[in-house]
mmCIF file of C-alpha atoms in Angstrom:
data_model
loop_
_atom_site.group_PDB
_atom_site.id
_atom_site.type_symbol
_atom_site.label_atom_id
_atom_site.label_comp_id
_atom_site.label_asym_id
_atom_site.label_seq_id
_atom_site.Cartn_x
_atom_site.Cartn_y
_atom_site.Cartn_z
ATOM 1 C CA MET A 1 -37.355 11.604 -20.460
ATOM 2 C CA GLN A 2 -34.594 12.724 -22.158
ATOM 3 C CA SER A 3 -35.079 14.946 -25.296
ATOM 4 C CA THR A 4 -32.160 14.987 -27.947
ATOM 5 C CA TYR A 5 -34.124 17.318 -30.012
ATOM 6 C CA ASP A 6 -36.020 20.481 -30.097
ATOM 7 C CA GLU A 7 -39.504 20.328 -31.313
ATOM 8 C CA THR A 8 -39.417 24.193 -32.537
ATOM 9 C CA LEU A 9 -36.642 22.841 -35.478
ATOM 10 C CA VAL A 10 -38.584 22.836 -38.686
ATOM 11 C CA ARG A 11 -38.200 19.361 -40.281
ATOM 12 C CA PRO A 12 -36.832 19.942 -43.722
ATOM 13 C CA ARG A 13 -38.405 18.107 -46.450
ATOM 14 C CA ALA A 14 -37.994 14.619 -47.812
ATOM 15 C CA ALA A 15 -33.998 15.041 -48.890
ATOM 16 C CA TRP A 16 -33.746 11.840 -50.551
ATOM 17 C CA GLY A 17 -30.781 12.788 -52.403
ATOM 18 C CA ALA A 18 -28.984 13.130 -49.232
ATOM 19 C CA VAL A 19 -29.888 9.412 -48.256
ATOM 20 C CA ALA A 20 -28.082 8.093 -51.375
ATOM 21 C CA SER A 21 -25.021 10.175 -50.445
ATOM 22 C CA MET A 22 -24.670 8.534 -47.264
ATOM 23 C CA ALA A 23 -26.213 5.296 -48.605
ATOM 24 C CA LEU A 24 -23.042 5.721 -51.128
ATOM 25 C CA CYS A 25 -20.415 7.087 -48.473
ATOM 26 C CA VAL A 26 -21.761 3.848 -46.301
ATOM 27 C CA ALA A 27 -20.827 1.630 -49.651
ATOM 28 C CA ALA A 28 -17.416 2.922 -49.264
ATOM 29 C CA LEU A 29 -17.243 2.293 -45.715
ATOM 30 C CA ILE A 30 -18.067 -1.281 -46.205
ATOM 31 C CA ALA A 31 -15.492 -1.823 -48.960
ATOM 32 C CA SER A 32 -12.608 -0.150 -46.912
ATOM 33 C CA GLU A 33 -13.825 -2.734 -43.949
ATOM 34 C CA PHE A 34 -13.721 -5.615 -45.681
ATOM 35 C CA MET A 35 -11.342 -5.127 -48.479
ATOM 36 C CA PRO A 36 -8.272 -6.866 -46.549
ATOM 37 C CA VAL A 37 -9.927 -9.987 -46.374
ATOM 38 C CA SER A 38 -8.936 -10.712 -50.013
ATOM 39 C CA LEU A 39 -5.489 -8.887 -49.764
ATOM 40 C CA LEU A 40 -4.134 -9.861 -46.822
ATOM 41 C CA THR A 41 -1.362 -11.712 -48.392
ATOM 42 C CA PRO A 42 0.210 -9.029 -50.788
ATOM 43 C CA ILE A 43 -0.357 -6.625 -47.788
ATOM 44 C CA ALA A 44 1.926 -8.762 -45.216
ATOM 45 C CA HIS A 45 4.673 -9.632 -48.228
ATOM 46 C CA ASP A 46 4.714 -6.323 -48.872
ATOM 47 C CA LEU A 47 5.091 -4.979 -45.298
ATOM 48 C CA GLY A 48 7.251 -8.014 -44.033
ATOM 49 C CA LEU A 49 4.516 -8.904 -41.966
ATOM 50 C CA ALA A 50 2.716 -12.332 -40.922
ATOM 51 C CA GLU A 51 -0.451 -12.762 -42.672
ATOM 52 C CA GLY A 52 -2.162 -13.075 -39.205
ATOM 53 C CA GLN A 53 -0.727 -9.974 -37.847
ATOM 54 C CA ALA A 54 -2.213 -8.203 -41.211
ATOM 55 C CA GLY A 55 -5.768 -9.964 -40.138
ATOM 56 C CA GLN A 56 -5.350 -7.383 -37.397
ATOM 57 C CA SER A 57 -5.770 -4.391 -39.827
ATOM 58 C CA ILE A 58 -9.571 -5.539 -39.936
ATOM 59 C CA SER A 59 -9.584 -5.986 -35.647
ATOM 60 C CA ILE A 60 -8.009 -2.596 -34.992
ATOM 61 C CA SER A 61 -11.028 -0.836 -37.158
ATOM 62 C CA GLY A 62 -13.709 -2.909 -35.426
ATOM 63 C CA LEU A 63 -12.488 -1.876 -31.718
ATOM 64 C CA PHE A 64 -12.149 1.680 -32.732
ATOM 65 C CA ALA A 65 -15.840 1.810 -33.759
ATOM 66 C CA VAL A 66 -17.196 0.288 -30.921
ATOM 67 C CA VAL A 67 -15.230 2.874 -28.825
ATOM 68 C CA THR A 68 -16.634 5.739 -31.387
ATOM 69 C CA SER A 69 -19.812 4.846 -31.213
ATOM 70 C CA LEU A 70 -20.112 4.748 -27.731
ATOM 71 C CA PHE A 71 -19.086 8.112 -26.865
ATOM 72 C CA ILE A 72 -19.442 10.338 -30.611
ATOM 73 C CA SER A 73 -22.825 11.473 -29.715
ATOM 74 C CA GLY A 74 -21.883 13.297 -26.269
ATOM 75 C CA LEU A 75 -18.833 14.467 -27.875
ATOM 76 C CA THR A 76 -20.267 16.232 -30.849
ATOM 77 C CA ARG A 77 -23.670 17.087 -29.422
ATOM 78 C CA ARG A 78 -22.880 21.066 -30.469
ATOM 79 C CA ILE A 79 -22.229 20.651 -33.492
ATOM 80 C CA ASP A 80 -24.047 20.708 -36.653
ATOM 81 C CA ARG A 81 -24.772 17.438 -37.855
ATOM 82 C CA LYS A 82 -24.174 18.272 -41.183
ATOM 83 C CA ILE A 83 -21.065 18.599 -40.263
ATOM 84 C CA VAL A 84 -20.186 15.818 -38.166
ATOM 85 C CA LEU A 85 -21.001 13.319 -41.103
ATOM 86 C CA SER A 86 -18.945 15.275 -43.343
ATOM 87 C CA SER A 87 -16.456 14.689 -40.905
ATOM 88 C CA PHE A 88 -16.425 10.898 -40.749
ATOM 89 C CA SER A 89 -16.104 11.436 -44.878
ATOM 90 C CA VAL A 90 -13.218 13.518 -44.567
ATOM 91 C CA LEU A 91 -11.742 11.096 -42.345
ATOM 92 C CA LEU A 92 -12.551 7.898 -44.593
ATOM 93 C CA ILE A 93 -10.436 9.882 -47.481
ATOM 94 C CA VAL A 94 -7.620 10.017 -44.841
ATOM 95 C CA SER A 95 -7.571 6.717 -43.547
ATOM 96 C CA GLY A 96 -7.441 5.924 -46.761
ATOM 97 C CA THR A 97 -4.711 8.205 -48.289
ATOM 98 C CA ILE A 98 -2.977 6.899 -45.098
ATOM 99 C CA VAL A 99 -3.184 2.615 -45.718
ATOM 100 C CA THR A 100 -2.168 3.445 -49.441
ATOM 101 C CA PHE A 101 1.170 5.175 -49.038
ATOM 102 C CA ALA A 102 1.819 3.110 -45.713
ATOM 103 C CA PRO A 103 5.672 2.429 -45.725
ATOM 104 C CA ASP A 104 5.220 0.127 -42.472
ATOM 105 C CA TYR A 105 2.923 -1.575 -39.925
ATOM 106 C CA PRO A 106 2.320 1.084 -37.663
ATOM 107 C CA ILE A 107 1.202 3.798 -40.337
ATOM 108 C CA LEU A 108 -0.759 0.661 -41.532
ATOM 109 C CA MET A 109 -2.847 0.518 -38.070
ATOM 110 C CA LEU A 110 -3.078 3.957 -37.798
ATOM 111 C CA GLY A 111 -5.261 4.114 -41.015
ATOM 112 C CA ARG A 112 -7.323 1.661 -40.101
ATOM 113 C CA ALA A 113 -7.867 2.681 -36.801
ATOM 114 C CA LEU A 114 -9.042 6.173 -38.463
ATOM 115 C CA LEU A 115 -11.585 3.886 -40.763
ATOM 116 C CA GLY A 116 -12.768 2.200 -37.413
ATOM 117 C CA VAL A 117 -13.779 5.895 -36.503
ATOM 118 C CA ALA A 118 -15.751 6.864 -39.374
ATOM 119 C CA ILE A 119 -17.404 3.521 -39.198
ATOM 120 C CA GLY A 120 -18.198 4.053 -35.717
ATOM 121 C CA GLY A 121 -19.576 7.769 -36.104
ATOM 122 C CA PHE A 122 -21.008 7.190 -39.307
ATOM 123 C CA TRP A 123 -23.268 4.162 -38.368
ATOM 124 C CA SER A 124 -23.957 5.181 -35.005
ATOM 125 C CA MET A 125 -25.267 8.949 -36.257
ATOM 126 C CA SER A 126 -27.111 7.128 -39.422
ATOM 127 C CA THR A 127 -30.569 6.463 -38.228
ATOM 128 C CA ALA A 128 -31.255 9.799 -36.131
ATOM 129 C CA ILE A 129 -29.997 11.465 -39.604
ATOM 130 C CA VAL A 130 -32.157 9.786 -41.913
ATOM 131 C CA MET A 131 -34.910 10.549 -39.301
ATOM 132 C CA ARG A 132 -34.359 13.986 -40.008
ATOM 133 C CA LEU A 133 -34.204 13.992 -43.708
ATOM 134 C CA LEU A 134 -37.590 12.034 -44.019
ATOM 135 C CA PRO A 135 -40.869 11.848 -43.096
ATOM 136 C CA GLU A 136 -41.637 9.145 -40.550
ATOM 137 C CA ASP A 137 -43.544 6.353 -42.938
ATOM 138 C CA SER A 138 -40.600 6.641 -45.243
ATOM 139 C CA VAL A 139 -37.990 6.018 -42.925
ATOM 140 C CA PRO A 140 -37.722 2.680 -43.150
ATOM 141 C CA ARG A 141 -37.275 3.082 -46.898
ATOM 142 C CA GLY A 142 -34.393 5.033 -46.459
ATOM 143 C CA LEU A 143 -33.007 2.648 -44.021
ATOM 144 C CA ALA A 144 -33.413 0.261 -46.757
ATOM 145 C CA MET A 145 -31.150 2.289 -49.197
ATOM 146 C CA LEU A 146 -28.508 2.055 -46.559
ATOM 147 C CA ASN A 147 -28.508 -1.078 -45.544
ATOM 148 C CA ALA A 148 -28.571 -1.527 -49.706
ATOM 149 C CA GLY A 149 -25.098 -0.135 -49.873
ATOM 150 C CA ASN A 150 -23.796 -2.204 -47.169
ATOM 151 C CA ALA A 151 -24.817 -5.391 -48.654
ATOM 152 C CA VAL A 152 -24.065 -4.297 -52.085
ATOM 153 C CA ALA A 153 -20.340 -3.471 -50.807
ATOM 154 C CA ALA A 154 -20.276 -6.511 -48.680
ATOM 155 C CA THR A 155 -20.720 -8.521 -51.729
ATOM 156 C CA ILE A 156 -18.191 -7.160 -53.744
ATOM 157 C CA SER A 157 -15.881 -5.617 -51.732
ATOM 158 C CA ALA A 158 -13.659 -8.642 -51.044
ATOM 159 C CA PRO A 159 -13.431 -10.556 -54.730
ATOM 160 C CA LEU A 160 -13.281 -6.876 -56.388
ATOM 161 C CA GLY A 161 -10.070 -6.341 -54.150
ATOM 162 C CA SER A 162 -8.850 -9.758 -55.103
ATOM 163 C CA PHE A 163 -9.140 -8.728 -58.980
ATOM 164 C CA LEU A 164 -7.976 -5.369 -58.535
ATOM 165 C CA GLY A 165 -5.453 -6.062 -56.415
ATOM 166 C CA ALA A 166 -4.108 -8.527 -59.059
ATOM 167 C CA TYR A 167 -3.462 -5.521 -61.540
ATOM 168 C CA ILE A 168 -2.884 -2.386 -59.723
ATOM 169 C CA GLY A 169 -1.721 -3.758 -56.502
ATOM 170 C CA TRP A 170 -3.347 -3.989 -53.036
ATOM 171 C CA ARG A 171 -2.267 -0.222 -52.508
ATOM 172 C CA GLY A 172 -4.255 0.581 -55.756
ATOM 173 C CA ALA A 173 -7.512 -1.124 -54.522
ATOM 174 C CA PHE A 174 -7.342 0.623 -51.566
ATOM 175 C CA PHE A 175 -6.985 3.981 -53.016
ATOM 176 C CA LEU A 176 -10.040 3.603 -55.395
ATOM 177 C CA VAL A 177 -11.942 4.024 -52.359
ATOM 178 C CA VAL A 178 -10.939 7.977 -51.699
ATOM 179 C CA PRO A 179 -12.115 9.134 -54.991
ATOM 180 C CA LEU A 180 -15.547 7.297 -54.617
ATOM 181 C CA THR A 181 -15.476 8.985 -50.791
ATOM 182 C CA LEU A 182 -14.933 12.017 -52.412
ATOM 183 C CA MET A 183 -17.568 12.409 -54.600
ATOM 184 C CA ALA A 184 -19.775 10.929 -52.128
ATOM 185 C CA LEU A 185 -18.542 14.070 -49.811
ATOM 186 C CA ILE A 186 -19.367 16.766 -52.129
ATOM 187 C CA TRP A 187 -22.686 14.749 -53.015
ATOM 188 C CA GLN A 188 -23.485 14.571 -49.263
ATOM 189 C CA TRP A 189 -22.621 18.690 -49.001
ATOM 190 C CA ILE A 190 -24.746 19.963 -51.607
ATOM 191 C CA SER A 191 -27.670 17.581 -50.945
ATOM 192 C CA MET A 192 -27.641 17.771 -47.153
ATOM 193 C CA PRO A 193 -29.268 20.256 -45.411
ATOM 194 C CA SER A 194 -27.984 22.270 -42.464
ATOM 195 C CA LEU A 195 -28.829 19.744 -39.196
ATOM 196 C CA PRO A 196 -28.634 22.088 -36.008
ATOM 197 C CA PRO A 197 -27.611 20.038 -32.578
ATOM 198 C CA ARG A 198 -30.833 19.311 -30.615
ATOM 199 C CA GLN A 199 -31.396 20.113 -27.691
ATOM 200 C CA ARG A 200 -29.960 17.323 -24.813
ATOM 201 C CA THR A 201 -31.251 18.202 -21.534
ATOM 202 C CA GLY A 202 -29.745 14.334 -19.833
ATOM 203 C CA PRO A 203 -26.518 12.745 -19.403
ATOM 204 C CA GLY A 204 -24.221 11.331 -22.494
ATOM 205 C CA ASN A 205 -23.787 7.911 -21.114
ATOM 206 C CA VAL A 206 -25.357 5.604 -23.523
ATOM 207 C CA PHE A 207 -25.918 2.681 -21.148
ATOM 208 C CA ARG A 208 -28.206 4.882 -19.283
ATOM 209 C CA LEU A 209 -30.741 3.815 -21.749
ATOM 210 C CA LEU A 210 -30.855 0.219 -20.802
ATOM 211 C CA ARG A 211 -32.440 1.071 -17.870
ATOM 212 C CA ARG A 212 -35.158 0.806 -20.319
ATOM 213 C CA PRO A 213 -36.790 -2.602 -20.386
ATOM 214 C CA GLN A 214 -37.783 -1.419 -23.943
ATOM 215 C CA VAL A 215 -34.104 -0.691 -24.760
ATOM 216 C CA ALA A 216 -33.281 -3.606 -22.512
ATOM 217 C CA LEU A 217 -34.552 -6.058 -24.742
ATOM 218 C CA GLY A 218 -34.218 -4.711 -27.873
ATOM 219 C CA MET A 219 -30.957 -4.708 -27.442
ATOM 220 C CA THR A 220 -30.551 -8.575 -26.123
ATOM 221 C CA SER A 221 -32.269 -9.157 -29.590
ATOM 222 C CA ILE A 222 -29.630 -7.788 -31.206
ATOM 223 C CA LEU A 223 -26.938 -8.837 -29.708
ATOM 224 C CA LEU A 224 -28.320 -12.819 -29.920
ATOM 225 C CA LEU A 225 -29.201 -11.876 -33.656
ATOM 226 C CA PHE A 226 -25.675 -10.728 -34.850
ATOM 227 C CA MET A 227 -23.749 -13.310 -33.056
ATOM 228 C CA GLY A 228 -25.878 -16.073 -34.994
ATOM 229 C CA GLN A 229 -25.344 -14.740 -37.935
ATOM 230 C CA PHE A 230 -21.887 -14.418 -37.481
ATOM 231 C CA ALA A 231 -21.289 -17.882 -36.024
ATOM 232 C CA LEU A 232 -22.446 -19.356 -39.175
ATOM 233 C CA PHE A 233 -21.618 -16.473 -41.550
ATOM 234 C CA THR A 234 -18.017 -16.520 -41.198
ATOM 235 C CA TYR A 235 -17.418 -19.986 -41.760
ATOM 236 C CA LEU A 236 -19.728 -20.771 -44.633
ATOM 237 C CA ARG A 237 -16.721 -20.381 -46.910
ATOM 238 C CA PRO A 238 -14.679 -23.735 -45.404
ATOM 239 C CA PHE A 239 -18.717 -25.335 -45.340
ATOM 240 C CA LEU A 240 -19.260 -25.134 -48.703
ATOM 241 C CA GLU A 241 -16.068 -26.189 -49.887
ATOM 242 C CA ALA A 242 -15.277 -29.146 -47.233
ATOM 243 C CA VAL A 243 -19.105 -30.483 -47.022
ATOM 244 C CA SER A 244 -20.843 -29.118 -49.817
ATOM 245 C CA GLY A 245 -17.977 -29.986 -52.454
ATOM 246 C CA TYR A 246 -18.408 -26.507 -54.128
ATOM 247 C CA PRO A 247 -15.317 -25.446 -56.782
ATOM 248 C CA VAL A 248 -14.556 -22.077 -56.060
ATOM 249 C CA SER A 249 -16.309 -20.914 -59.389
ATOM 250 C CA ALA A 250 -19.720 -22.162 -57.719
ATOM 251 C CA LEU A 251 -18.819 -21.038 -54.426
ATOM 252 C CA SER A 252 -18.419 -17.330 -55.870
ATOM 253 C CA LEU A 253 -21.497 -17.437 -57.405
ATOM 254 C CA ALA A 254 -23.651 -18.685 -54.652
ATOM 255 C CA LEU A 255 -21.741 -15.939 -52.469
ATOM 256 C CA LEU A 256 -22.803 -13.348 -54.746
ATOM 257 C CA LEU A 257 -26.566 -14.569 -55.446
ATOM 258 C CA MET A 258 -26.881 -14.483 -51.390
ATOM 259 C CA GLY A 259 -26.044 -10.906 -51.637
ATOM 260 C CA LEU A 260 -27.885 -9.792 -54.192
ATOM 261 C CA ALA A 261 -30.876 -11.652 -52.343
ATOM 262 C CA GLY A 262 -29.808 -9.339 -49.810
ATOM 263 C CA VAL A 263 -30.662 -6.033 -51.687
ATOM 264 C CA ALA A 264 -33.722 -7.504 -52.510
ATOM 265 C CA GLY A 265 -34.888 -8.478 -48.879
ATOM 266 C CA THR A 266 -34.181 -5.273 -47.664
ATOM 267 C CA TRP A 267 -36.661 -3.623 -50.287
ATOM 268 C CA CYS A 268 -39.155 -5.823 -49.847
ATOM 269 C CA ILE A 269 -39.031 -6.445 -45.924
ATOM 270 C CA SER A 270 -38.945 -2.708 -45.501
ATOM 271 C CA ARG A 271 -42.195 -2.093 -46.971
ATOM 272 C CA LEU A 272 -43.961 -4.229 -44.155
ATOM 273 C CA LEU A 273 -42.300 -2.831 -41.748
ATOM 274 C CA GLY A 274 -44.374 0.196 -41.143
ATOM 275 C CA ALA A 275 -47.281 -1.666 -39.985
ATOM 276 C CA HIS A 276 -45.970 -4.934 -38.923
ATOM 277 C CA LEU A 277 -42.342 -3.977 -37.336
ATOM 278 C CA TYR A 278 -42.505 -6.188 -33.797
ATOM 279 C CA PRO A 279 -43.671 -9.479 -36.477
ATOM 280 C CA VAL A 280 -41.200 -8.805 -38.863
ATOM 281 C CA VAL A 281 -38.136 -8.577 -36.063
ATOM 282 C CA ILE A 282 -39.492 -11.627 -34.847
ATOM 283 C CA ALA A 283 -40.014 -13.828 -37.873
ATOM 284 C CA ILE A 284 -36.501 -13.118 -39.191
ATOM 285 C CA PRO A 285 -34.391 -14.732 -36.512
ATOM 286 C CA LEU A 286 -36.452 -17.623 -36.425
ATOM 287 C CA VAL A 287 -36.455 -18.290 -40.202
ATOM 288 C CA MET A 288 -32.819 -17.964 -39.961
ATOM 289 C CA ALA A 289 -32.756 -20.066 -37.268
ATOM 290 C CA GLY A 290 -34.519 -22.998 -39.086
ATOM 291 C CA ILE A 291 -32.126 -22.498 -42.262
ATOM 292 C CA ALA A 292 -29.246 -23.247 -39.948
ATOM 293 C CA VAL A 293 -30.934 -26.424 -39.108
ATOM 294 C CA LEU A 294 -31.666 -26.968 -42.837
ATOM 295 C CA LEU A 295 -27.733 -27.001 -43.519
ATOM 296 C CA ILE A 296 -27.185 -29.313 -41.023
ATOM 297 C CA ALA A 297 -29.505 -32.036 -42.356
ATOM 298 C CA MET A 298 -28.791 -30.907 -45.758
ATOM 299 C CA GLY A 299 -25.281 -29.892 -46.251
ATOM 300 C CA SER A 300 -23.766 -32.181 -48.576
ATOM 301 C CA MET A 301 -26.505 -31.566 -51.037
ATOM 302 C CA GLN A 302 -25.605 -28.235 -53.718
ATOM 303 C CA LEU A 303 -28.521 -27.429 -54.574
ATOM 304 C CA PRO A 304 -30.874 -27.171 -51.418
ATOM 305 C CA VAL A 305 -27.757 -25.751 -49.953
ATOM 306 C CA ALA A 306 -27.317 -22.763 -52.352
ATOM 307 C CA LEU A 307 -31.473 -22.143 -52.163
ATOM 308 C CA LEU A 308 -30.922 -21.989 -48.248
ATOM 309 C CA LEU A 309 -28.386 -19.877 -48.710
ATOM 310 C CA ILE A 310 -30.531 -17.427 -50.948
ATOM 311 C CA ALA A 311 -33.125 -17.309 -48.517
ATOM 312 C CA TRP A 312 -30.326 -16.489 -45.465
ATOM 313 C CA GLY A 313 -28.954 -13.561 -47.719
ATOM 314 C CA PHE A 314 -32.815 -12.304 -47.817
ATOM 315 C CA PHE A 315 -33.793 -12.547 -44.340
ATOM 316 C CA GLY A 316 -30.336 -11.785 -42.616
ATOM 317 C CA THR A 317 -29.361 -8.849 -44.768
ATOM 318 C CA ALA A 318 -32.716 -6.798 -43.688
ATOM 319 C CA ALA A 319 -32.853 -7.591 -40.075
ATOM 320 C CA PRO A 320 -30.456 -4.415 -39.422
ATOM 321 C CA VAL A 321 -33.451 -2.172 -41.398
ATOM 322 C CA GLY A 322 -35.740 -3.819 -39.181
ATOM 323 C CA TRP A 323 -34.234 -2.761 -35.722
ATOM 324 C CA GLY A 324 -33.424 0.732 -37.135
ATOM 325 C CA THR A 325 -36.591 1.260 -37.776
ATOM 326 C CA TRP A 326 -37.415 -0.247 -34.323
ATOM 327 C CA LEU A 327 -34.574 2.548 -33.207
ATOM 328 C CA SER A 328 -36.387 5.465 -34.870
ATOM 329 C CA ARG A 329 -39.541 4.344 -32.783
ATOM 330 C CA VAL A 330 -38.576 3.545 -29.638
ATOM 331 C CA LEU A 331 -35.992 6.063 -29.295
ATOM 332 C CA ARG A 332 -36.665 8.614 -31.247
ATOM 333 C CA ASP A 333 -36.009 11.216 -28.453
ATOM 334 C CA ASP A 334 -32.635 9.841 -28.121
ATOM 335 C CA ALA A 335 -31.826 8.146 -31.113
ATOM 336 C CA GLU A 336 -28.322 9.854 -31.859
ATOM 337 C CA ALA A 337 -27.278 7.673 -28.366
ATOM 338 C CA GLY A 338 -29.648 5.039 -29.084
ATOM 339 C CA GLY A 339 -27.650 4.656 -32.480
ATOM 340 C CA GLY A 340 -24.322 4.636 -30.929
ATOM 341 C CA LEU A 341 -25.634 1.790 -28.602
ATOM 342 C CA GLN A 342 -26.887 -0.333 -30.902
ATOM 343 C CA VAL A 343 -24.033 -0.183 -33.317
ATOM 344 C CA ALA A 344 -21.552 -1.135 -30.282
ATOM 345 C CA VAL A 345 -23.796 -4.118 -29.439
ATOM 346 C CA ILE A 346 -23.503 -5.111 -33.086
ATOM 347 C CA GLN A 347 -19.763 -5.247 -33.342
ATOM 348 C CA LEU A 348 -19.351 -6.871 -30.047
ATOM 349 C CA ALA A 349 -21.661 -9.398 -31.244
ATOM 350 C CA ILE A 350 -19.794 -10.007 -34.240
ATOM 351 C CA THR A 351 -16.508 -10.418 -32.653
ATOM 352 C CA ILE A 352 -18.459 -12.580 -30.054
ATOM 353 C CA GLY A 353 -20.267 -14.924 -32.216
ATOM 354 C CA ALA A 354 -17.145 -14.966 -34.819
ATOM 355 C CA ALA A 355 -15.147 -15.847 -32.537
ATOM 356 C CA ALA A 356 -17.155 -18.404 -30.673
ATOM 357 C CA GLY A 357 -18.303 -20.221 -33.849
ATOM 358 C CA GLY A 358 -14.363 -20.546 -34.773
ATOM 359 C CA LEU A 359 -14.190 -22.483 -31.593
ATOM 360 C CA LEU A 360 -16.996 -24.892 -32.303
ATOM 361 C CA PHE A 361 -15.958 -25.345 -36.066
ATOM 362 C CA ASP A 362 -12.234 -25.933 -35.046
ATOM 363 C CA ARG A 363 -12.792 -28.246 -32.381
ATOM 364 C CA THR A 364 -16.239 -29.877 -32.477
ATOM 365 C CA GLY A 365 -16.962 -29.737 -36.432
ATOM 366 C CA TRP A 366 -18.748 -27.602 -38.416
ATOM 367 C CA TRP A 367 -22.616 -28.635 -37.746
ATOM 368 C CA SER A 368 -21.441 -27.654 -33.618
ATOM 369 C CA SER A 369 -21.001 -23.699 -35.081
ATOM 370 C CA PHE A 370 -24.432 -24.014 -36.924
ATOM 371 C CA ALA A 371 -26.216 -25.471 -34.032
ATOM 372 C CA PHE A 372 -24.927 -22.704 -31.730
ATOM 373 C CA ALA A 373 -26.279 -20.130 -34.568
ATOM 374 C CA ALA A 374 -29.386 -21.878 -34.669
ATOM 375 C CA LEU A 375 -30.092 -21.120 -30.581
ATOM 376 C CA LEU A 376 -28.588 -17.914 -30.902
ATOM 377 C CA LEU A 377 -31.108 -16.741 -33.460
ATOM 378 C CA LEU A 378 -33.760 -18.961 -31.565
ATOM 379 C CA GLY A 379 -32.861 -16.844 -28.610
ATOM 380 C CA SER A 380 -33.110 -13.289 -30.446
ATOM 381 C CA SER A 381 -36.575 -14.382 -31.775
ATOM 382 C CA LEU A 382 -37.989 -15.114 -27.978
ATOM 383 C CA ALA A 383 -36.105 -11.699 -27.198
ATOM 384 C CA ALA A 384 -37.691 -9.637 -29.420
ATOM 385 C CA ALA A 385 -41.173 -11.081 -28.970
ATOM 386 C CA ALA A 386 -40.940 -10.373 -25.340
ATOM 387 C CA ALA A 387 -40.022 -6.635 -26.442
ATOM 388 C CA TRP A 388 -42.986 -6.705 -28.575
ATOM 389 C CA PHE A 389 -44.828 -8.477 -25.502
ATOM 390 C CA GLU A 390 -43.306 -5.359 -23.239
ATOM 391 C CA TRP A 391 -43.922 -2.219 -25.928
ATOM 392 C CA GLU A 392 -48.233 -3.326 -25.920
ATOM 393 C CA LEU A 393 -47.999 -3.281 -21.901
ATOM 394 C CA SER A 394 -46.646 0.227 -22.016
ATOM 395 C CA ARG A 395 -49.003 1.758 -24.597
ATOM 396 C CA GLU A 396 -51.797 0.008 -22.348
ATOM 397 C CA ALA A 397 -50.515 1.606 -19.061
#
């Protein structure tokens, strides 16, 4: 079995300040990734683009995130992880600056491509680095802190971008991420101990991990989970407007409450992961599948829909914490490569799920994309149950 770390290295004391600095950087990354959603029109107008063309600035960051996550562990295996992580923060600053002053479409896409590299690299290494910064029993709480930064940024990035764009323009909105990231970088550099590269003896190809039945089952569950989540989540706004009859103000409030419930969910569910990891990762997609079915049944009832969305946010946002904890246990010998594979699977799942959900939404009706999401989420729960069964068998062997 391959090892990605040297057991003779002394594990540093719990470095919560370093984890908090990573959470701030995650918030800046996610805000940068999703801010164009609410700024496509002014970007397109200013640069003389079609809105669909401007929307490709979101797609290219996802593409580069996938490629980076697959190869970054092998390419940086001999470099101090503190330097690697700080380099991604610097890259985010460079990306934000390039986008802010982009004179044309190619330069805009260059800035967004660099953002994708920062996202893929940072996320793929985040679990492995948290494992080195915290004691094992504190890892779920550390991952919950990172995911809370993710949830907050995902909740506020679009409305904040729209608000800032109206007052300081889309360029000013993007530039505000730069000082935020600079602050995170300084905090990160001061609070994070040196993390020398750990000994590796095997090849750098992350796909080799899929030869392990536990990894293959877990990644299948993750793939189905995020496909199902984004087959539904991507089309919530048209569903709420056309089916539930939400006015814009109520829609914004519902989405905000869903995001805040997600922050609460990450903290609450992370407390259960120490003793109940597999039951949690089995239950989350199962509950979400039930919510999807109930949304189909009660789509025109505003109050029940709002309560269901709050539950969706509570459970759905906490799911990555569960699978991050799973990664820290199952692939503790190769957490960086495992993190890269996990990020690639998630990005691929989001792309496929959103695209398939959109086709169903347009051709068959909103209910079909929600039903499709429910089936995928049920499959995720079954794959997680199979992973639990395989894990128990391997322990008995």
